[in-house]
mmCIF file with all atom_site columns, C-alpha atoms in Angstrom:
data_model
loop_
_atom_site.group_PDB
_atom_site.id
_atom_site.type_symbol
_atom_site.label_atom_id
_atom_site.label_alt_id
_atom_site.label_comp_id
_atom_site.label_asym_id
_atom_site.label_entity_id
_atom_site.label_seq_id
_atom_site.pdbx_PDB_ins_code
_atom_site.Cartn_x
_atom_site.Cartn_y
_atom_site.Cartn_z
_atom_site.occupancy
_atom_site.B_iso_or_equiv
_atom_site.pdbx_formal_charge
_atom_site.auth_seq_id
_atom_site.auth_comp_id
_atom_site.auth_asym_id
_atom_site.auth_atom_id
_atom_site.pdbx_PDB_model_num
ATOM 1   C CA . MET A 1 1   ? -69.143 -26.086 -37.861 1.00 0.00 ? 1   MET A CA 1
ATOM 2   C CA . ALA A 1 2   ? -72.651 -24.663 -37.391 1.00 0.00 ? 2   ALA A CA 1
ATOM 3   C CA . ILE A 1 3   ? -75.424 -26.736 -35.909 1.00 0.00 ? 3   ILE A CA 1
ATOM 4   C CA . ALA A 1 4   ? -78.101 -27.539 -38.443 1.00 0.00 ? 4   ALA A CA 1
ATOM 5   C CA . LYS A 1 5   ? -81.552 -26.176 -37.771 1.00 0.00 ? 5   LYS A CA 1
ATOM 6   C CA . PRO A 1 6   ? -84.553 -28.467 -38.017 1.00 0.00 ? 6   PRO A CA 1
ATOM 7   C CA . GLY A 1 7   ? -85.395 -29.147 -41.621 1.00 0.00 ? 7   GLY A CA 1
ATOM 8   C CA . HIS A 1 8   ? -81.782 -28.923 -42.791 1.00 0.00 ? 8   HIS A CA 1
ATOM 9   C CA . SER A 1 9   ? -80.002 -32.228 -43.152 1.00 0.00 ? 9   SER A CA 1
ATOM 10  C CA . HIS A 1 10  ? -76.267 -32.539 -42.910 1.00 0.00 ? 10  HIS A CA 1
ATOM 11  C CA . ASN A 1 11  ? -74.186 -35.655 -43.399 1.00 0.00 ? 11  ASN A CA 1
ATOM 12  C CA . SER A 1 12  ? -70.513 -36.485 -43.135 1.00 0.00 ? 12  SER A CA 1
ATOM 13  C CA . SER A 1 13  ? -69.837 -35.757 -46.810 1.00 0.00 ? 13  SER A CA 1
ATOM 14  C CA . VAL A 1 14  ? -70.779 -32.084 -46.524 1.00 0.00 ? 14  VAL A CA 1
ATOM 15  C CA . SER A 1 15  ? -69.855 -29.218 -44.252 1.00 0.00 ? 15  SER A CA 1
ATOM 16  C CA . ALA A 1 16  ? -71.996 -26.407 -42.917 1.00 0.00 ? 16  ALA A CA 1
ATOM 17  C CA . HIS A 1 17  ? -71.259 -22.834 -42.032 1.00 0.00 ? 17  HIS A CA 1
ATOM 18  C CA . SER A 1 18  ? -73.432 -20.093 -40.687 1.00 0.00 ? 18  SER A CA 1
ATOM 19  C CA . HIS A 1 19  ? -74.241 -16.855 -42.450 1.00 0.00 ? 19  HIS A CA 1
ATOM 20  C CA . GLY A 1 20  ? -74.486 -13.801 -40.242 1.00 0.00 ? 20  GLY A CA 1
ATOM 21  C CA . ALA A 1 21  ? -72.931 -12.771 -36.971 1.00 0.00 ? 21  ALA A CA 1
ATOM 22  C CA . ASP A 1 22  ? -75.069 -15.002 -34.761 1.00 0.00 ? 22  ASP A CA 1
ATOM 23  C CA . ALA A 1 23  ? -75.502 -18.637 -35.754 1.00 0.00 ? 23  ALA A CA 1
ATOM 24  C CA . THR A 1 24  ? -78.784 -18.808 -33.843 1.00 0.00 ? 24  THR A CA 1
ATOM 25  C CA . GLN A 1 25  ? -80.295 -16.228 -36.195 1.00 0.00 ? 25  GLN A CA 1
ATOM 26  C CA . SER A 1 26  ? -79.119 -17.909 -39.382 1.00 0.00 ? 26  SER A CA 1
ATOM 27  C CA . HIS A 1 27  ? -79.671 -21.031 -41.344 1.00 0.00 ? 27  HIS A CA 1
ATOM 28  C CA . GLY A 1 28  ? -76.881 -23.484 -41.896 1.00 0.00 ? 28  GLY A CA 1
ATOM 29  C CA . HIS A 1 29  ? -75.419 -23.771 -45.357 1.00 0.00 ? 29  HIS A CA 1
ATOM 30  C CA . VAL A 1 30  ? -74.241 -27.002 -46.865 1.00 0.00 ? 30  VAL A CA 1
ATOM 31  C CA . HIS A 1 31  ? -71.297 -26.988 -49.248 1.00 0.00 ? 31  HIS A CA 1
ATOM 32  C CA . ASN A 1 32  ? -71.073 -29.903 -51.610 1.00 0.00 ? 32  ASN A CA 1
ATOM 33  C CA . PRO A 1 33  ? -67.779 -31.783 -51.180 1.00 0.00 ? 33  PRO A CA 1
ATOM 34  C CA . GLU A 1 34  ? -66.210 -30.419 -54.384 1.00 0.00 ? 34  GLU A CA 1
ATOM 35  C CA . SER A 1 35  ? -67.053 -26.835 -53.526 1.00 0.00 ? 35  SER A CA 1
ATOM 36  C CA . LEU A 1 36  ? -65.878 -27.241 -49.949 1.00 0.00 ? 36  LEU A CA 1
ATOM 37  C CA . GLN A 1 37  ? -62.533 -28.592 -51.136 1.00 0.00 ? 37  GLN A CA 1
ATOM 38  C CA . ARG A 1 38  ? -62.157 -25.767 -53.661 1.00 0.00 ? 38  ARG A CA 1
ATOM 39  C CA . ILE A 1 39  ? -62.793 -23.175 -50.935 1.00 0.00 ? 39  ILE A CA 1
ATOM 40  C CA . LEU A 1 40  ? -60.422 -24.853 -48.478 1.00 0.00 ? 40  LEU A CA 1
ATOM 41  C CA . ASN A 1 41  ? -57.706 -25.137 -51.140 1.00 0.00 ? 41  ASN A CA 1
ATOM 42  C CA . ARG A 1 42  ? -57.983 -21.434 -51.899 1.00 0.00 ? 42  ARG A CA 1
ATOM 43  C CA . PHE A 1 43  ? -57.705 -20.573 -48.207 1.00 0.00 ? 43  PHE A CA 1
ATOM 44  C CA . ALA A 1 44  ? -54.651 -22.816 -47.888 1.00 0.00 ? 44  ALA A CA 1
ATOM 45  C CA . ARG A 1 45  ? -52.999 -20.899 -50.735 1.00 0.00 ? 45  ARG A CA 1
ATOM 46  C CA . VAL A 1 46  ? -53.886 -17.589 -49.070 1.00 0.00 ? 46  VAL A CA 1
ATOM 47  C CA . GLU A 1 47  ? -52.366 -18.822 -45.798 1.00 0.00 ? 47  GLU A CA 1
ATOM 48  C CA . GLY A 1 48  ? -49.167 -19.769 -47.585 1.00 0.00 ? 48  GLY A CA 1
ATOM 49  C CA . HIS A 1 49  ? -49.072 -16.442 -49.371 1.00 0.00 ? 49  HIS A CA 1
ATOM 50  C CA . ILE A 1 50  ? -49.474 -14.565 -46.086 1.00 0.00 ? 50  ILE A CA 1
ATOM 51  C CA . ARG A 1 51  ? -46.631 -16.564 -44.534 1.00 0.00 ? 51  ARG A CA 1
ATOM 52  C CA . GLY A 1 52  ? -44.533 -15.564 -47.547 1.00 0.00 ? 52  GLY A CA 1
ATOM 53  C CA . ILE A 1 53  ? -45.360 -11.898 -46.983 1.00 0.00 ? 53  ILE A CA 1
ATOM 54  C CA . LYS A 1 54  ? -44.374 -12.216 -43.333 1.00 0.00 ? 54  LYS A CA 1
ATOM 55  C CA . THR A 1 55  ? -41.035 -13.675 -44.429 1.00 0.00 ? 55  THR A CA 1
ATOM 56  C CA . MET A 1 56  ? -40.560 -10.832 -46.917 1.00 0.00 ? 56  MET A CA 1
ATOM 57  C CA . ILE A 1 57  ? -41.062 -8.304  -44.127 1.00 0.00 ? 57  ILE A CA 1
ATOM 58  C CA . GLN A 1 58  ? -38.685 -10.154 -41.798 1.00 0.00 ? 58  GLN A CA 1
ATOM 59  C CA . GLU A 1 59  ? -36.057 -10.189 -44.554 1.00 0.00 ? 59  GLU A CA 1
ATOM 60  C CA . GLY A 1 60  ? -36.426 -6.451  -45.126 1.00 0.00 ? 60  GLY A CA 1
ATOM 61  C CA . ARG A 1 61  ? -37.730 -6.742  -48.685 1.00 0.00 ? 61  ARG A CA 1
ATOM 62  C CA . PRO A 1 62  ? -38.751 -3.482  -50.405 1.00 0.00 ? 62  PRO A CA 1
ATOM 63  C CA . CYS A 1 63  ? -42.133 -2.099  -49.389 1.00 0.00 ? 63  CYS A CA 1
ATOM 64  C CA . PRO A 1 64  ? -43.460 -1.951  -52.980 1.00 0.00 ? 64  PRO A CA 1
ATOM 65  C CA . ASP A 1 65  ? -42.783 -5.695  -53.345 1.00 0.00 ? 65  ASP A CA 1
ATOM 66  C CA . VAL A 1 66  ? -44.634 -6.411  -50.100 1.00 0.00 ? 66  VAL A CA 1
ATOM 67  C CA . LEU A 1 67  ? -47.565 -4.250  -51.172 1.00 0.00 ? 67  LEU A CA 1
ATOM 68  C CA . VAL A 1 68  ? -47.844 -6.112  -54.483 1.00 0.00 ? 68  VAL A CA 1
ATOM 69  C CA . GLN A 1 69  ? -48.099 -9.370  -52.555 1.00 0.00 ? 69  GLN A CA 1
ATOM 70  C CA . ILE A 1 70  ? -50.699 -7.918  -50.181 1.00 0.00 ? 70  ILE A CA 1
ATOM 71  C CA . ALA A 1 71  ? -52.752 -6.887  -53.214 1.00 0.00 ? 71  ALA A CA 1
ATOM 72  C CA . ALA A 1 72  ? -52.489 -10.452 -54.519 1.00 0.00 ? 72  ALA A CA 1
ATOM 73  C CA . VAL A 1 73  ? -53.817 -11.805 -51.207 1.00 0.00 ? 73  VAL A CA 1
ATOM 74  C CA . ARG A 1 74  ? -56.720 -9.355  -51.315 1.00 0.00 ? 74  ARG A CA 1
ATOM 75  C CA . GLY A 1 75  ? -57.557 -10.566 -54.803 1.00 0.00 ? 75  GLY A CA 1
ATOM 76  C CA . ALA A 1 76  ? -57.410 -14.186 -53.693 1.00 0.00 ? 76  ALA A CA 1
ATOM 77  C CA . LEU A 1 77  ? -59.742 -13.473 -50.766 1.00 0.00 ? 77  LEU A CA 1
ATOM 78  C CA . ASP A 1 78  ? -62.136 -11.656 -53.097 1.00 0.00 ? 78  ASP A CA 1
ATOM 79  C CA . ARG A 1 79  ? -62.203 -14.721 -55.358 1.00 0.00 ? 79  ARG A CA 1
ATOM 80  C CA . VAL A 1 80  ? -63.056 -16.995 -52.413 1.00 0.00 ? 80  VAL A CA 1
ATOM 81  C CA . ALA A 1 81  ? -65.783 -14.585 -51.351 1.00 0.00 ? 81  ALA A CA 1
ATOM 82  C CA . ARG A 1 82  ? -67.163 -14.674 -54.889 1.00 0.00 ? 82  ARG A CA 1
ATOM 83  C CA . ILE A 1 83  ? -67.356 -18.479 -54.804 1.00 0.00 ? 83  ILE A CA 1
ATOM 84  C CA . ILE A 1 84  ? -69.219 -18.360 -51.490 1.00 0.00 ? 84  ILE A CA 1
ATOM 85  C CA . LEU A 1 85  ? -71.547 -15.609 -52.731 1.00 0.00 ? 85  LEU A CA 1
ATOM 86  C CA . ASP A 1 86  ? -72.279 -17.488 -55.959 1.00 0.00 ? 86  ASP A CA 1
ATOM 87  C CA . GLU A 1 87  ? -73.192 -20.574 -53.949 1.00 0.00 ? 87  GLU A CA 1
ATOM 88  C CA . HIS A 1 88  ? -75.359 -18.539 -51.628 1.00 0.00 ? 88  HIS A CA 1
ATOM 89  C CA . LEU A 1 89  ? -77.255 -17.035 -54.509 1.00 0.00 ? 89  LEU A CA 1
ATOM 90  C CA . SER A 1 90  ? -77.757 -20.325 -56.308 1.00 0.00 ? 90  SER A CA 1
ATOM 91  C CA . GLU A 1 91  ? -78.499 -22.496 -53.271 1.00 0.00 ? 91  GLU A CA 1
ATOM 92  C CA . CYS A 1 92  ? -79.728 -20.474 -50.299 1.00 0.00 ? 92  CYS A CA 1
ATOM 93  C CA . ILE A 1 93  ? -81.781 -17.874 -52.111 1.00 0.00 ? 93  ILE A CA 1
ATOM 94  C CA . THR A 1 94  ? -83.414 -20.551 -54.260 1.00 0.00 ? 94  THR A CA 1
ATOM 95  C CA . ARG A 1 95  ? -84.213 -22.643 -51.180 1.00 0.00 ? 95  ARG A CA 1
ATOM 96  C CA . ALA A 1 96  ? -85.580 -19.599 -49.336 1.00 0.00 ? 96  ALA A CA 1
ATOM 97  C CA . ALA A 1 97  ? -87.849 -18.780 -52.266 1.00 0.00 ? 97  ALA A CA 1
ATOM 98  C CA . GLU A 1 98  ? -89.161 -22.344 -52.299 1.00 0.00 ? 98  GLU A CA 1
ATOM 99  C CA . GLU A 1 99  ? -89.771 -22.216 -48.524 1.00 0.00 ? 99  GLU A CA 1
ATOM 100 C CA . GLY A 1 100 ? -91.384 -18.765 -48.616 1.00 0.00 ? 100 GLY A CA 1
ATOM 101 C CA . ASN A 1 101 ? -88.487 -17.193 -46.674 1.00 0.00 ? 101 ASN A CA 1
ATOM 102 C CA . ILE A 1 102 ? -87.125 -14.987 -49.432 1.00 0.00 ? 102 ILE A CA 1
ATOM 103 C CA . GLU A 1 103 ? -87.471 -11.638 -47.621 1.00 0.00 ? 103 GLU A CA 1
ATOM 104 C CA . ALA A 1 104 ? -85.562 -12.816 -44.533 1.00 0.00 ? 104 ALA A CA 1
ATOM 105 C CA . GLU A 1 105 ? -82.866 -14.396 -46.698 1.00 0.00 ? 105 GLU A CA 1
ATOM 106 C CA . ILE A 1 106 ? -82.437 -11.226 -48.760 1.00 0.00 ? 106 ILE A CA 1
ATOM 107 C CA . ASP A 1 107 ? -82.208 -9.131  -45.568 1.00 0.00 ? 107 ASP A CA 1
ATOM 108 C CA . GLU A 1 108 ? -79.530 -11.492 -44.245 1.00 0.00 ? 108 GLU A CA 1
ATOM 109 C CA . LEU A 1 109 ? -77.607 -11.275 -47.517 1.00 0.00 ? 109 LEU A CA 1
ATOM 110 C CA . LYS A 1 110 ? -77.789 -7.467  -47.491 1.00 0.00 ? 110 LYS A CA 1
ATOM 111 C CA . ALA A 1 111 ? -76.451 -7.373  -43.922 1.00 0.00 ? 111 ALA A CA 1
ATOM 112 C CA . ALA A 1 112 ? -73.586 -9.695  -44.867 1.00 0.00 ? 112 ALA A CA 1
ATOM 113 C CA . LEU A 1 113 ? -72.745 -7.584  -47.920 1.00 0.00 ? 113 LEU A CA 1
ATOM 114 C CA . ASP A 1 114 ? -72.776 -4.417  -45.788 1.00 0.00 ? 114 ASP A CA 1
ATOM 115 C CA . ARG A 1 115 ? -70.121 -5.985  -43.555 1.00 0.00 ? 115 ARG A CA 1
ATOM 116 C CA . PHE A 1 116 ? -68.122 -7.357  -46.480 1.00 0.00 ? 116 PHE A CA 1
ATOM 117 C CA . LEU A 1 117 ? -68.103 -4.474  -48.949 1.00 0.00 ? 117 LEU A CA 1
ATOM 118 C CA . PRO A 1 118 ? -66.187 -1.265  -48.206 1.00 0.00 ? 118 PRO A CA 1
#
């Protein structure tokens, strides 16, 4: 969990994560409890799917079958990323605009997208 910077309140009903490679250069982000649970549930499904792929490989299942499952995991990760990006755009960018920080926030988002997108 990231440490909140001054001016950002966090309580036990929300969780924070940091955007960017260095938490000291970033703001914290608060997920509402419903969104946090949705994200965690999706990651739990991805974890289970990956364990299933590992089992397929150990059992000697055909490569095309394994590749189909890998593609499914990629899609699931892309959907989680989309949820996080949507939240960032609706929450963080809006807050940055209100605080007069929009340029720094956009630069941070661009850097994150450069690392995320192929």
